[in-house]
Short mmCIF file of C-alpha atoms in Angstrom, two decimals:
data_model
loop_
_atom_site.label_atom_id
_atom_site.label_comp_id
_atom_site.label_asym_id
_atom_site.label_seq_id
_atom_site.Cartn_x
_atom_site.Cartn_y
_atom_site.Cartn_z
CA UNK A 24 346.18 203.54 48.94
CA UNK A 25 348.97 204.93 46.79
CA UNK A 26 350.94 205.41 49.86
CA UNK A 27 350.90 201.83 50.96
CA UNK A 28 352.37 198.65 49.81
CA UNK A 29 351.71 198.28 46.26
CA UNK A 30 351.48 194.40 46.61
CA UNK A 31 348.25 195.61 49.22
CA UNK A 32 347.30 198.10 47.05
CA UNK A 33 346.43 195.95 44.36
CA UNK A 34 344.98 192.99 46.54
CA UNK A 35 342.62 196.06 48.45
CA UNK A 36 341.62 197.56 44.75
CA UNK A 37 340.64 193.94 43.72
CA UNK A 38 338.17 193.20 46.83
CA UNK A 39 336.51 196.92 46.13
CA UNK A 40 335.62 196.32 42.37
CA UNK A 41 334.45 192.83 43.09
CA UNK A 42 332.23 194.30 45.60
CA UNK A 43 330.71 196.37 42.66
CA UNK A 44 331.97 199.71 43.39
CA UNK A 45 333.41 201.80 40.95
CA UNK A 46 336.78 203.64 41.10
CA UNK A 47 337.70 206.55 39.28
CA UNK A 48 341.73 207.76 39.46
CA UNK A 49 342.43 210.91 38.79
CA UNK A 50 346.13 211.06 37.75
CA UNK A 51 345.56 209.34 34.87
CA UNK A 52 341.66 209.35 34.77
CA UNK A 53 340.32 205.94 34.33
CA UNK A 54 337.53 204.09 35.79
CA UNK A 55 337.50 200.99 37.23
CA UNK A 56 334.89 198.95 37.67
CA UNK A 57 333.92 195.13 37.38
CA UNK A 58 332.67 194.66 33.56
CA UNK A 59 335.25 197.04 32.04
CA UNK A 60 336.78 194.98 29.62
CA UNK A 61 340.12 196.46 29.72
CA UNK A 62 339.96 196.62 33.96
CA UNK A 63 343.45 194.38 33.77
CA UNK A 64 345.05 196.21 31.75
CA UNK A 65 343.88 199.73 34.00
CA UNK A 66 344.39 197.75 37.39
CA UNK A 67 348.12 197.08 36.24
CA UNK A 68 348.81 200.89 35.00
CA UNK A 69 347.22 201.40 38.12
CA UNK A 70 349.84 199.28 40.09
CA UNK A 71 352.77 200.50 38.47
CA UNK A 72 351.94 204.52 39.45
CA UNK A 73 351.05 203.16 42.76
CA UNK A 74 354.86 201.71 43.18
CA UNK A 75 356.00 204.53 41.96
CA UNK A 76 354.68 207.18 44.44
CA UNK A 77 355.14 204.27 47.53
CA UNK A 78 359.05 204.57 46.74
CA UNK A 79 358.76 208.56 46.44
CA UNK A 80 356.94 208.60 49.61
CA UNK A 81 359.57 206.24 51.18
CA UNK A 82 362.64 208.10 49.74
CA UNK A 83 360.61 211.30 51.13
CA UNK A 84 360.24 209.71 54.65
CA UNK A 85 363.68 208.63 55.06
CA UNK A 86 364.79 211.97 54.41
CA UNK A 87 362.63 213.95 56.59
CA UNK A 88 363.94 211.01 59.52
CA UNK A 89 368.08 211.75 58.27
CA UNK A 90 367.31 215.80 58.89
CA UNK A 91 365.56 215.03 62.27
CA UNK A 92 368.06 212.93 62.91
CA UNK A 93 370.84 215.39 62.19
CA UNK A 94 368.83 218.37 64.09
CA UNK A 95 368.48 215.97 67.04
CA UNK A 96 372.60 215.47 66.64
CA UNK A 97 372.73 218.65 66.52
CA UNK A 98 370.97 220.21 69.35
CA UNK A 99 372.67 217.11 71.95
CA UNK A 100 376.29 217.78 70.83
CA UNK A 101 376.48 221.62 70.00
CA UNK A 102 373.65 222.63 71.98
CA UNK A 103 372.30 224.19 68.71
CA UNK A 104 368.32 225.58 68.90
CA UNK A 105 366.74 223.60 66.38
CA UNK A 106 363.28 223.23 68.06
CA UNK A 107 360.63 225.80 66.62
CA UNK A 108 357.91 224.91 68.85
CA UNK A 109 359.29 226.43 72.32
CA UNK A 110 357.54 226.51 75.38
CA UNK A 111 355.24 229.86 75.69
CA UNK A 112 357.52 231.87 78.39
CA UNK A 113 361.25 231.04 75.70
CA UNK A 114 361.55 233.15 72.23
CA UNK A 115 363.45 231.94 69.93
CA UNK A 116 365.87 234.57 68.58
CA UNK A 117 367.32 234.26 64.62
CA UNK A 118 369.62 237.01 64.06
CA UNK A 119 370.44 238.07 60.62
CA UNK A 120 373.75 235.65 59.64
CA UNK A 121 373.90 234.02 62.88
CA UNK A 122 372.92 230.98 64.54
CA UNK A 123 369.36 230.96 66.42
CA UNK A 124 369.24 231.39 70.41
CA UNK A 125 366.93 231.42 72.79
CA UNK A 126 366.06 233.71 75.15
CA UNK A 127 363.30 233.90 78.12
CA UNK A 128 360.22 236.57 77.54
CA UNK A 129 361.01 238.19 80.72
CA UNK A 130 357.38 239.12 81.50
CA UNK A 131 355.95 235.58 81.07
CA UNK A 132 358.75 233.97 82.90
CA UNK A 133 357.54 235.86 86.35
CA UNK A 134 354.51 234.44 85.36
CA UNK A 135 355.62 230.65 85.59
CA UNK A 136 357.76 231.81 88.91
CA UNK A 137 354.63 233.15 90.36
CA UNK A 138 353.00 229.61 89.68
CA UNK A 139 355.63 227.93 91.12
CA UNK A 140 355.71 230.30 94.55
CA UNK A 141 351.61 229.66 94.81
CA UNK A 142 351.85 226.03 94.68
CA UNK A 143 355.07 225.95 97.40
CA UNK A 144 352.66 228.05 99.31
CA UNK A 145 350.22 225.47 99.44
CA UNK A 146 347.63 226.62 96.95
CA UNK A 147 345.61 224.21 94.69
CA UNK A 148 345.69 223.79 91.09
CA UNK A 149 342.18 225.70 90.69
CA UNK A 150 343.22 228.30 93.31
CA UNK A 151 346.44 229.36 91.21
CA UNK A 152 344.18 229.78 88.24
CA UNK A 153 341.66 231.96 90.21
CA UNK A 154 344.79 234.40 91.85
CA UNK A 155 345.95 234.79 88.50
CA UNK A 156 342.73 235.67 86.77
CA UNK A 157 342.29 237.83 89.71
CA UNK A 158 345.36 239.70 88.90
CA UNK A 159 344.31 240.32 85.65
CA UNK A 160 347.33 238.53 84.49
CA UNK A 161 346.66 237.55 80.66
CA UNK A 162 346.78 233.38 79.75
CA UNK A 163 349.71 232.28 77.24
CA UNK A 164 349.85 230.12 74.65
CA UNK A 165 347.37 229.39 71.35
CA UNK A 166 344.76 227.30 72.87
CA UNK A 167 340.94 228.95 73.09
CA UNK A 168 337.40 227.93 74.43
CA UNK A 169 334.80 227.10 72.10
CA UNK A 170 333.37 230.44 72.15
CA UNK A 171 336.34 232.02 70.90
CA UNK A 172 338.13 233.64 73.77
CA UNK A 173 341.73 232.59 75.83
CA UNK A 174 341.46 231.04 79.66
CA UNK A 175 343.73 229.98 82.01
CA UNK A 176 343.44 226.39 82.19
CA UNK A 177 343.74 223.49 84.99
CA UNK A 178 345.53 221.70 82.95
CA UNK A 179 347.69 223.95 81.95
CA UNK A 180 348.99 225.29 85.01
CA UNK A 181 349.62 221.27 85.61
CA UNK A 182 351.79 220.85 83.16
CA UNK A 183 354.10 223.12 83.36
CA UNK A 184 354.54 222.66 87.16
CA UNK A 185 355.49 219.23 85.88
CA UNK A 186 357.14 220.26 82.85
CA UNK A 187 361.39 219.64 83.44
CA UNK A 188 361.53 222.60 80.53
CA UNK A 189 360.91 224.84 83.32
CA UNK A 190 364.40 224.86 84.35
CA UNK A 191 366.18 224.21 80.78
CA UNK A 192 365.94 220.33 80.42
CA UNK A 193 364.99 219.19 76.32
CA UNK A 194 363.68 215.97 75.72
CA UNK A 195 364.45 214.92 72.09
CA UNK A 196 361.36 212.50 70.74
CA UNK A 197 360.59 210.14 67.56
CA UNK A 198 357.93 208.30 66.14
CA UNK A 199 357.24 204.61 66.85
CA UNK A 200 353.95 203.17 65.38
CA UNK A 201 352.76 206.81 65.02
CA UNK A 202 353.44 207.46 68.74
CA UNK A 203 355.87 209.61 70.20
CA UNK A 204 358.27 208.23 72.40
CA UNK A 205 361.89 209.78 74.55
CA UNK A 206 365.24 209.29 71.88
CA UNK A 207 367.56 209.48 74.53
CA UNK A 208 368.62 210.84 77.41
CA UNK A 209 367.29 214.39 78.06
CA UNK A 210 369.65 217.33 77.43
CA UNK A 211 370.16 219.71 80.19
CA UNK A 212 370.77 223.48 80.32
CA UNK A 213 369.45 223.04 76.46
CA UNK A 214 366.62 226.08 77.31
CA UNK A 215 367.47 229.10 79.26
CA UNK A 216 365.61 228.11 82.84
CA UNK A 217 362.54 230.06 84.47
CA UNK A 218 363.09 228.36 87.79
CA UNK A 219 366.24 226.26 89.55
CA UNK A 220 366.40 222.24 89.42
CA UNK A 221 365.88 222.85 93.36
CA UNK A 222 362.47 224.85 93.04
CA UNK A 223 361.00 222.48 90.35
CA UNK A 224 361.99 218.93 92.81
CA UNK A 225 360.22 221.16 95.66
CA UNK A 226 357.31 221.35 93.53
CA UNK A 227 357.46 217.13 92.46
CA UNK A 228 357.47 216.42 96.01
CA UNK A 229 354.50 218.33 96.84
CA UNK A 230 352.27 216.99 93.62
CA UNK A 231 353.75 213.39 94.10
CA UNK A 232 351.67 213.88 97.50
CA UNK A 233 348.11 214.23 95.48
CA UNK A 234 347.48 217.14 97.11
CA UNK A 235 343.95 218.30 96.84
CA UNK A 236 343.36 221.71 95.02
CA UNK A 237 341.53 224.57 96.60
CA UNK A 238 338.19 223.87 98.41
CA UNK A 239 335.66 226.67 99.82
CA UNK A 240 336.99 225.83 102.82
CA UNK A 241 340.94 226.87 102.09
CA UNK A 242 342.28 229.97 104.05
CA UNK A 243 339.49 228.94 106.50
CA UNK A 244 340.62 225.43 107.26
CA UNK A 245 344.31 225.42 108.52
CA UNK A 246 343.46 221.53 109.40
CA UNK A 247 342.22 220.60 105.61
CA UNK A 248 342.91 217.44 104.53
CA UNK A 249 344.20 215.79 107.20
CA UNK A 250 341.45 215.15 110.10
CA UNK A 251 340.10 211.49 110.04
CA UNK A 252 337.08 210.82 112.27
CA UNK A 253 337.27 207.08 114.06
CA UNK A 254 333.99 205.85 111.97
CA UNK A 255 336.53 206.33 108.89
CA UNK A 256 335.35 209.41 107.48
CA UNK A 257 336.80 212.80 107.16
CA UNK A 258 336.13 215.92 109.22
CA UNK A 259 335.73 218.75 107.18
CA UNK A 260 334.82 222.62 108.14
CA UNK A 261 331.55 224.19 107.66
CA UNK A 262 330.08 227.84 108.90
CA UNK A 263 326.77 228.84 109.75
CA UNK A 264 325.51 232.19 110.40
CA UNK A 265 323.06 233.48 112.77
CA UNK A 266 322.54 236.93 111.76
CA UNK A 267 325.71 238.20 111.88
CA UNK A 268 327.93 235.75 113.95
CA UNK A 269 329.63 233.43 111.90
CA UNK A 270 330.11 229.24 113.87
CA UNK A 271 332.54 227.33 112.47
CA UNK A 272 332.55 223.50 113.47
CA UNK A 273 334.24 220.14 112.16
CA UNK A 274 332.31 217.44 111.11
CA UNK A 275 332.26 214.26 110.09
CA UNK A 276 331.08 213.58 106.40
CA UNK A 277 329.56 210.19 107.25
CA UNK A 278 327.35 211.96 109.65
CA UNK A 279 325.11 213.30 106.39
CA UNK A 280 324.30 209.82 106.17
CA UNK A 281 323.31 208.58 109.70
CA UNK A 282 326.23 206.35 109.84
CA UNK A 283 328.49 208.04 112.31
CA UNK A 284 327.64 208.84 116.08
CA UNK A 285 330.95 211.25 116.88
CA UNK A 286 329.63 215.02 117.68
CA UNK A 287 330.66 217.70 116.28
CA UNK A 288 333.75 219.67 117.66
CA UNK A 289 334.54 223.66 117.39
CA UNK A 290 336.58 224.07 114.69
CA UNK A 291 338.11 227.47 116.99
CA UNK A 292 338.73 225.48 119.62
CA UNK A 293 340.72 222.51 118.11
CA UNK A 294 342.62 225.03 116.43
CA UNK A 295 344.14 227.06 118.92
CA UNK A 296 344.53 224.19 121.29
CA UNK A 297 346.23 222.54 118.36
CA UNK A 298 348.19 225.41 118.14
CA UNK A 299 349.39 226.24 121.57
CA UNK A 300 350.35 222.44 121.52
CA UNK A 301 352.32 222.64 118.44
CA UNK A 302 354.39 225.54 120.35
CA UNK A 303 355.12 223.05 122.99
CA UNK A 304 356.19 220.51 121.30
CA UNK A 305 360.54 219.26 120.37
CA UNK A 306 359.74 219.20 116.70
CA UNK A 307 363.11 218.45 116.27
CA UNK A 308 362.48 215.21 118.00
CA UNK A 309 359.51 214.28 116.57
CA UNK A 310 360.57 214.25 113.10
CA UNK A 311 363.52 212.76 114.14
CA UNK A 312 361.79 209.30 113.34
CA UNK A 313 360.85 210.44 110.17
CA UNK A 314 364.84 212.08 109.18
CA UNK A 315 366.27 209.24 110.50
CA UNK A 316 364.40 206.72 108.33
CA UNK A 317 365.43 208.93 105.19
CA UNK A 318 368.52 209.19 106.19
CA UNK A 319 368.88 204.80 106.75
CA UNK A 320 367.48 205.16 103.04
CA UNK A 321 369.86 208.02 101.81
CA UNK A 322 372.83 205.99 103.48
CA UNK A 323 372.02 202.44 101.20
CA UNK A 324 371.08 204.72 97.88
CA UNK A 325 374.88 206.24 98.51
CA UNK A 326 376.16 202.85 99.38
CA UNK A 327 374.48 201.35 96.44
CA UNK A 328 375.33 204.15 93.99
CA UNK A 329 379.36 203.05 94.66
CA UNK A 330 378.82 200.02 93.70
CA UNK A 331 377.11 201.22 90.52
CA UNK A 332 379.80 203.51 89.58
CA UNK A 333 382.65 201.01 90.06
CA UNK A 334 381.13 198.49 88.45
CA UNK A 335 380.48 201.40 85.38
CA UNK A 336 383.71 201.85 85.60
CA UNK A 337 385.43 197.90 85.05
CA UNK A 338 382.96 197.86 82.91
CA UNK A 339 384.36 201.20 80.34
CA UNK A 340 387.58 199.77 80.39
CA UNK A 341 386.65 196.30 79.31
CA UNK A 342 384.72 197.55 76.07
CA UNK A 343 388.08 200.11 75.73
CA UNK A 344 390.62 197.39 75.85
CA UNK A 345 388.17 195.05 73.55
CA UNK A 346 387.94 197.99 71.60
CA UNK A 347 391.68 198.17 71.19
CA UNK A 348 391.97 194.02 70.25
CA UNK A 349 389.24 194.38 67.41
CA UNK A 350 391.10 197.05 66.07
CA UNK A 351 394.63 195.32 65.94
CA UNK A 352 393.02 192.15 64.32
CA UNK A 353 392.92 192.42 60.59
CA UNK A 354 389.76 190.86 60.56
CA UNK A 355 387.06 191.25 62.99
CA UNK A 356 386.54 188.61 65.06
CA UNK A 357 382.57 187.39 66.34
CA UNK A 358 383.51 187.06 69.79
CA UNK A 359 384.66 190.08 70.44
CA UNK A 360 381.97 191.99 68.47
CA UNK A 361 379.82 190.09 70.52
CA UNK A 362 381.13 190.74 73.66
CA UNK A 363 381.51 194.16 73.46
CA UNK A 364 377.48 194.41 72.82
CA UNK A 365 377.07 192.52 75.65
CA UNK A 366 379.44 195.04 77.64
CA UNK A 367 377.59 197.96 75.92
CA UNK A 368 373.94 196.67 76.97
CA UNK A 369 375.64 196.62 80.90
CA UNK A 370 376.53 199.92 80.83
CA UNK A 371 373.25 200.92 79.46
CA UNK A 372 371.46 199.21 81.89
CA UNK A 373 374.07 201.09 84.70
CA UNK A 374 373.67 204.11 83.64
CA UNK A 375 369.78 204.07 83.69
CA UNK A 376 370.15 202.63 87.15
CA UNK A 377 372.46 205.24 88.40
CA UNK A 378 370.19 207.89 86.77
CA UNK A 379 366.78 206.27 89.01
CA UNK A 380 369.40 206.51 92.13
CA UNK A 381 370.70 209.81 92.16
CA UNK A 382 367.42 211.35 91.32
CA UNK A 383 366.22 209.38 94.65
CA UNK A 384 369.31 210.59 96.58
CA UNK A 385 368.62 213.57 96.01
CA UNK A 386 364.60 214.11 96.48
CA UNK A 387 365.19 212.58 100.04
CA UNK A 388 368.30 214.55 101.02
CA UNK A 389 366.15 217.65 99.86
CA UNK A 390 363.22 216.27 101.93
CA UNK A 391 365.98 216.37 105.07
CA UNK A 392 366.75 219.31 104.33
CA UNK A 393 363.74 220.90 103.85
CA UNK A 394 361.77 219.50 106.65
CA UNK A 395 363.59 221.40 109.95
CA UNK A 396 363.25 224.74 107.87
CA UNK A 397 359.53 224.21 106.90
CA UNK A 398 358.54 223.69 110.84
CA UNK A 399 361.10 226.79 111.40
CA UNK A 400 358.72 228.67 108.87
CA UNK A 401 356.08 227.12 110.56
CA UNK A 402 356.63 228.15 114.07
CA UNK A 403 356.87 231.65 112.93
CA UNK A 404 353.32 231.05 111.66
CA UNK A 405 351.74 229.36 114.88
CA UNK A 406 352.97 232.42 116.40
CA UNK A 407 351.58 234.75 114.17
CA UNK A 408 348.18 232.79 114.17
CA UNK A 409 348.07 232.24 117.83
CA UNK A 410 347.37 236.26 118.08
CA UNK A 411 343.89 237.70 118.58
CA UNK A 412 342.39 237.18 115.08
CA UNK A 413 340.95 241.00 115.50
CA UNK A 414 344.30 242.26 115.12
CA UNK A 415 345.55 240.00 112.17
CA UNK A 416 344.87 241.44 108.49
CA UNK A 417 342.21 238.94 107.20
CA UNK A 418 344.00 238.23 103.18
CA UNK A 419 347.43 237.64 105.62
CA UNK A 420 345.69 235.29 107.87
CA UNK A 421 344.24 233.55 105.01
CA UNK A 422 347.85 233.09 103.10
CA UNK A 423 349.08 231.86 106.68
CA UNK A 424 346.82 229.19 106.89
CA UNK A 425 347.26 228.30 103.71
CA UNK A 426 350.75 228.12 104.21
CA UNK A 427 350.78 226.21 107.22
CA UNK A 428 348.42 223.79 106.20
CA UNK A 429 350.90 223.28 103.20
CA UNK A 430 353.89 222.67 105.93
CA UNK A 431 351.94 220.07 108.08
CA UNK A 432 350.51 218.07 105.08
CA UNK A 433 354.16 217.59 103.85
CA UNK A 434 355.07 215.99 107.54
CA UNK A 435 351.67 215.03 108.50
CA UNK A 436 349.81 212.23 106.96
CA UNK A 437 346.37 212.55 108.61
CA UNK A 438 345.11 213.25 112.43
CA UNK A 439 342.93 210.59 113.56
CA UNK A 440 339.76 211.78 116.18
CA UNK A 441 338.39 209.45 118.12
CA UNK A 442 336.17 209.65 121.28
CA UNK A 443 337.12 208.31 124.64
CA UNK A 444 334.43 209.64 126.48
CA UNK A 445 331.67 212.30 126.80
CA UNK A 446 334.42 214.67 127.97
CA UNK A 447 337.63 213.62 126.40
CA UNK A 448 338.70 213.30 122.77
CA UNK A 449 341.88 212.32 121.51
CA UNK A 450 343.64 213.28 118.63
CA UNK A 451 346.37 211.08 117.51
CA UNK A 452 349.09 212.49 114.99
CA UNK A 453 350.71 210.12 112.51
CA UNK A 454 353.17 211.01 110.34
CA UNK A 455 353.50 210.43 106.30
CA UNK A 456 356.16 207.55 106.77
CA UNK A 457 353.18 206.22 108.93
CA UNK A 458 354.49 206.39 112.40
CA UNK A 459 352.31 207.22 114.96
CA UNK A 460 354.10 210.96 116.46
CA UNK A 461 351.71 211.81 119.34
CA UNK A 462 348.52 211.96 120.68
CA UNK A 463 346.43 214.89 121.80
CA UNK A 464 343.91 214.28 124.57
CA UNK A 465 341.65 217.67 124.36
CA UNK A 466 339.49 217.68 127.55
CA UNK A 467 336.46 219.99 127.48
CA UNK A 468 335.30 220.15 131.14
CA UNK A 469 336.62 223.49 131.86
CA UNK A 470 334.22 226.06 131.64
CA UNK A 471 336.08 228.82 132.56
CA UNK A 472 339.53 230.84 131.29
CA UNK A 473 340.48 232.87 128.31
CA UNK A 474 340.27 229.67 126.04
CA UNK A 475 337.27 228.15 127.75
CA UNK A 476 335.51 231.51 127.35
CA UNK A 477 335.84 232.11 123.86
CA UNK A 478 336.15 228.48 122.42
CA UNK A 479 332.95 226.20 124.20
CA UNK A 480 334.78 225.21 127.10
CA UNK A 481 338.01 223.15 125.29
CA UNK A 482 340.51 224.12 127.26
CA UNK A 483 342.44 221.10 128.42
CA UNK A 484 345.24 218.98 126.63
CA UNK A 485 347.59 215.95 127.56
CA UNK A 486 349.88 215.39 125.48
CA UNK A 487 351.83 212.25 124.72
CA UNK A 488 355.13 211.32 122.93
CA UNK A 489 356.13 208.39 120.81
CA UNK A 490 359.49 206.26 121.88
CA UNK A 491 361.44 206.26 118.81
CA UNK A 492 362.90 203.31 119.62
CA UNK A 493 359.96 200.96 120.25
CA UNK A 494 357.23 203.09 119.28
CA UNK A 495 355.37 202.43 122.41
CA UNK A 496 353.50 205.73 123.47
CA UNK A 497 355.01 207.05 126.77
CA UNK A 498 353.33 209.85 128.68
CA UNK A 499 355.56 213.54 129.06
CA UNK A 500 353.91 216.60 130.37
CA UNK A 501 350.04 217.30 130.83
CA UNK A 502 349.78 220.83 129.40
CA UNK A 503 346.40 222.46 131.08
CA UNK A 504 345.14 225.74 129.79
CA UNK A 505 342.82 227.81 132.03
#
């Protein structure tokens, strides 16, 4: 209470002797209590020590907010280190008569860039965790688990792949109603960086997708996440054994519940039918819908971003020549004080715009970018998994799915099965702007052939193209395999 407003003070003290309780204070040890006859005279001496230490504890605060204040100053303008609390992979460095620095902790910062890689390979939240416990790779930072000891957590690993400190950006903070809140703009280049700017965006674009972490079925599954059956459920992978043969099939998980009727399909079959296909196809023309629609995008952010910055512009030389009137007037005048607020609040309000813009810009001109050389990656990888699994390592096939399920997810926004008859199934391809790309018509009639052999007769395909201009599906090749 001696902290507070004495006027409250006294009224709160009042209402807690009338209700009978007692109050003993020790800095000047009297008790207060209802039938004291001198409680007046106590409550007053009471209220005046209770003034007293409100305007110490004011004069106190203010000061602690000035040297914040001037830290904050500090660190935007002369790029001084004046936080103490750094994140875990930064040192701060105080040589004897010089200025503090900091510095990156070499060791930890291949740490975070190991992070990074896993998660622009494809792997889960929970799966980075795992590969670096499995490494052996110690956890950094204070925080431990009940029963005493240190674990990589979840959470952490999420927060510093969303963490802009990664790559030397500072966001100053202050107190508002006890919370903290941004003071500012951020200051760049204020910590030495673990990553590049380009790495972290990379990163945002894949989390902004809400990727799902790691499942069982990852390094098994180069289709995870992305099959839809037509009942509106999702196909996921599952293995049997018999003995020692190993079946892998796709199946619908409304089927545990008697509500779908679709089959289920060989998960070895779809997937080098899918794959063979994939090799076929003019990616370069399928995701030209896609590029082009970013680019229509890219081309009114630039257009719009002119406008922004001329208007910025008028706008700085209004509030300079205003500027220059106030100060020739020997008195200030209202108006013009007035106006240049005004003028002030507009550039403001520019410059935050301009800021949402060219962060925009450039996530989708680093999405155009980005996409050819992905599916350039990615061919590599159809390649490489399109040879007899016998002869492929088993941890490199399992990063290679990983990987390529990582590079169609980012293009690919699901694959939609649905049943045309008892020999045909069709498997339509849609990307994540939502246009439909192609459809795959799998026929499984064939009962002979290297396919049909080892994958339960699947051995045909049709495929069909999208018109980019009216989006009406036109038939191209039939592709057979025998």
């Amino acid at each position: 209470m001696s902290r507070q407003d004495p006027q409250e003070s006294v009224y709160l003290m009042l209402d807690i002797i009338r209700a009978g309780v007692k109050i003993y204070t020790l800095h000047d040890r009297r008790l207060h209590e209802k039938e004291s006859k001198d409680s007046f005279m106590n409550l007053m001496v009471w209220a005046l020590a209770a003034e007293r230490a409100h305007d110490e504890s004011r004069v106190k605060s203010e000061r602690v907010r000035q040297a914040k204040a001037e830290r904050r100053r500090q660190a935007r303008e002369e790029g001084k280190a004046i936080v103490g609390r750094v994140p875990s992979w930064i040192r701060k460095v105080t040589p004897k008569g010089g200025e503090p620095y900091y510095e990156l902790d070499e060791e930890r910062t291949e740490v975070v860039r190991l992070i990074f890689q896993l998660k622009l390979d494809g792997h889960g939240l929970g799966a980075i965790t795992n590969e670096l416990v499995r490494r052996g790779i110690p956890p950094m930072g204070n925080r431990k688990l009940s029963t005493g000891e240190m674990k990589w957590q979840v959470s952490t690993i999420r927060k510093w792949l969303s963490s802009p400190t990664v790559y030397g950006q500072y966001q100053p903070h202050i107190r508002v109603d006890g919370k903290k809140v941004p003071e500012g703009d951020p200051i760049d280049n204020f910590y030495p960086a673990a990553v590049d700017r380009e790495t972290f965006l990379k990163v945002q674009a894949i989390l902004g997708k809400h990727n799902r972490g790691r499942t069982a079925e990852e390094g098994e599954n180069m289709l995870r996440g992305l099959l839809r059956c037509e009942c509106g459920g999702n196909l996921s992978l599952h293995i049997t054994k018999r003995g020692d043969r190993r079946y892998k099939y796709l199946r619908c998980n409304h089927d545990f519940m008697d509500s779908c009727t679709s089959k289920r399909f060989d998960y070895d079959g779809v997937e080098s039918l899918l794959l063979q296909t994939l090799q076929s196809i003019d990616w370069s023309s399928v995701l030209g819908i896609q590029s082009d629609k970013n680019r229509d995008v890219i081309s009114t952010l630039k257009e719009r971003k002119v406008v922004l910055d001329e208007d910025l512009n008028e706008t700085n030389k209004r509030m300079t020549n205003l500027s220059k009137q106030l100060e020739a007037l020997d008195e200030p005048s209202m108006f013009l004080l007035n106006r240049l607020s005004e003028l002030e609040k507009h550039a403001t309000a520019l410059l935050q715009e301009l800021g949402k813009v060219s962060e925009e810009l450039e996530g989708l001109e680093h999405a155009v970018e980005t996409s050819s050389n992905s599916f350039k990656q990615g061919s590599e990888i159809i390649e490489f998994l399109g040879l007899p699994l016998r002869s492929i390592d088993p941890e490199e096939l399992v990063k290679k799915r990983v990987k390529m399920n990582s590079i169609l997810r980012r293009e690919i926004d699901h694959v939609y099965v649905s049943k045309l008859n008892e020999d045909l199934w069709r498997w339509s391809v849609v990307a994540t702007g939502g246009e439909s790309l192609f459809d795959l018509d799998i026929n499984g009639k064939c009962t002979d052939g290297d396919i049909a052999s080892a994958h339960t007769g699947l051995c045909g395909v049709q495929y069909k193209k999208v018109d980019r201009r009216k989006f009406n599906r036109v038939k191209k090749d039939s592709i057979e395999f025998s």
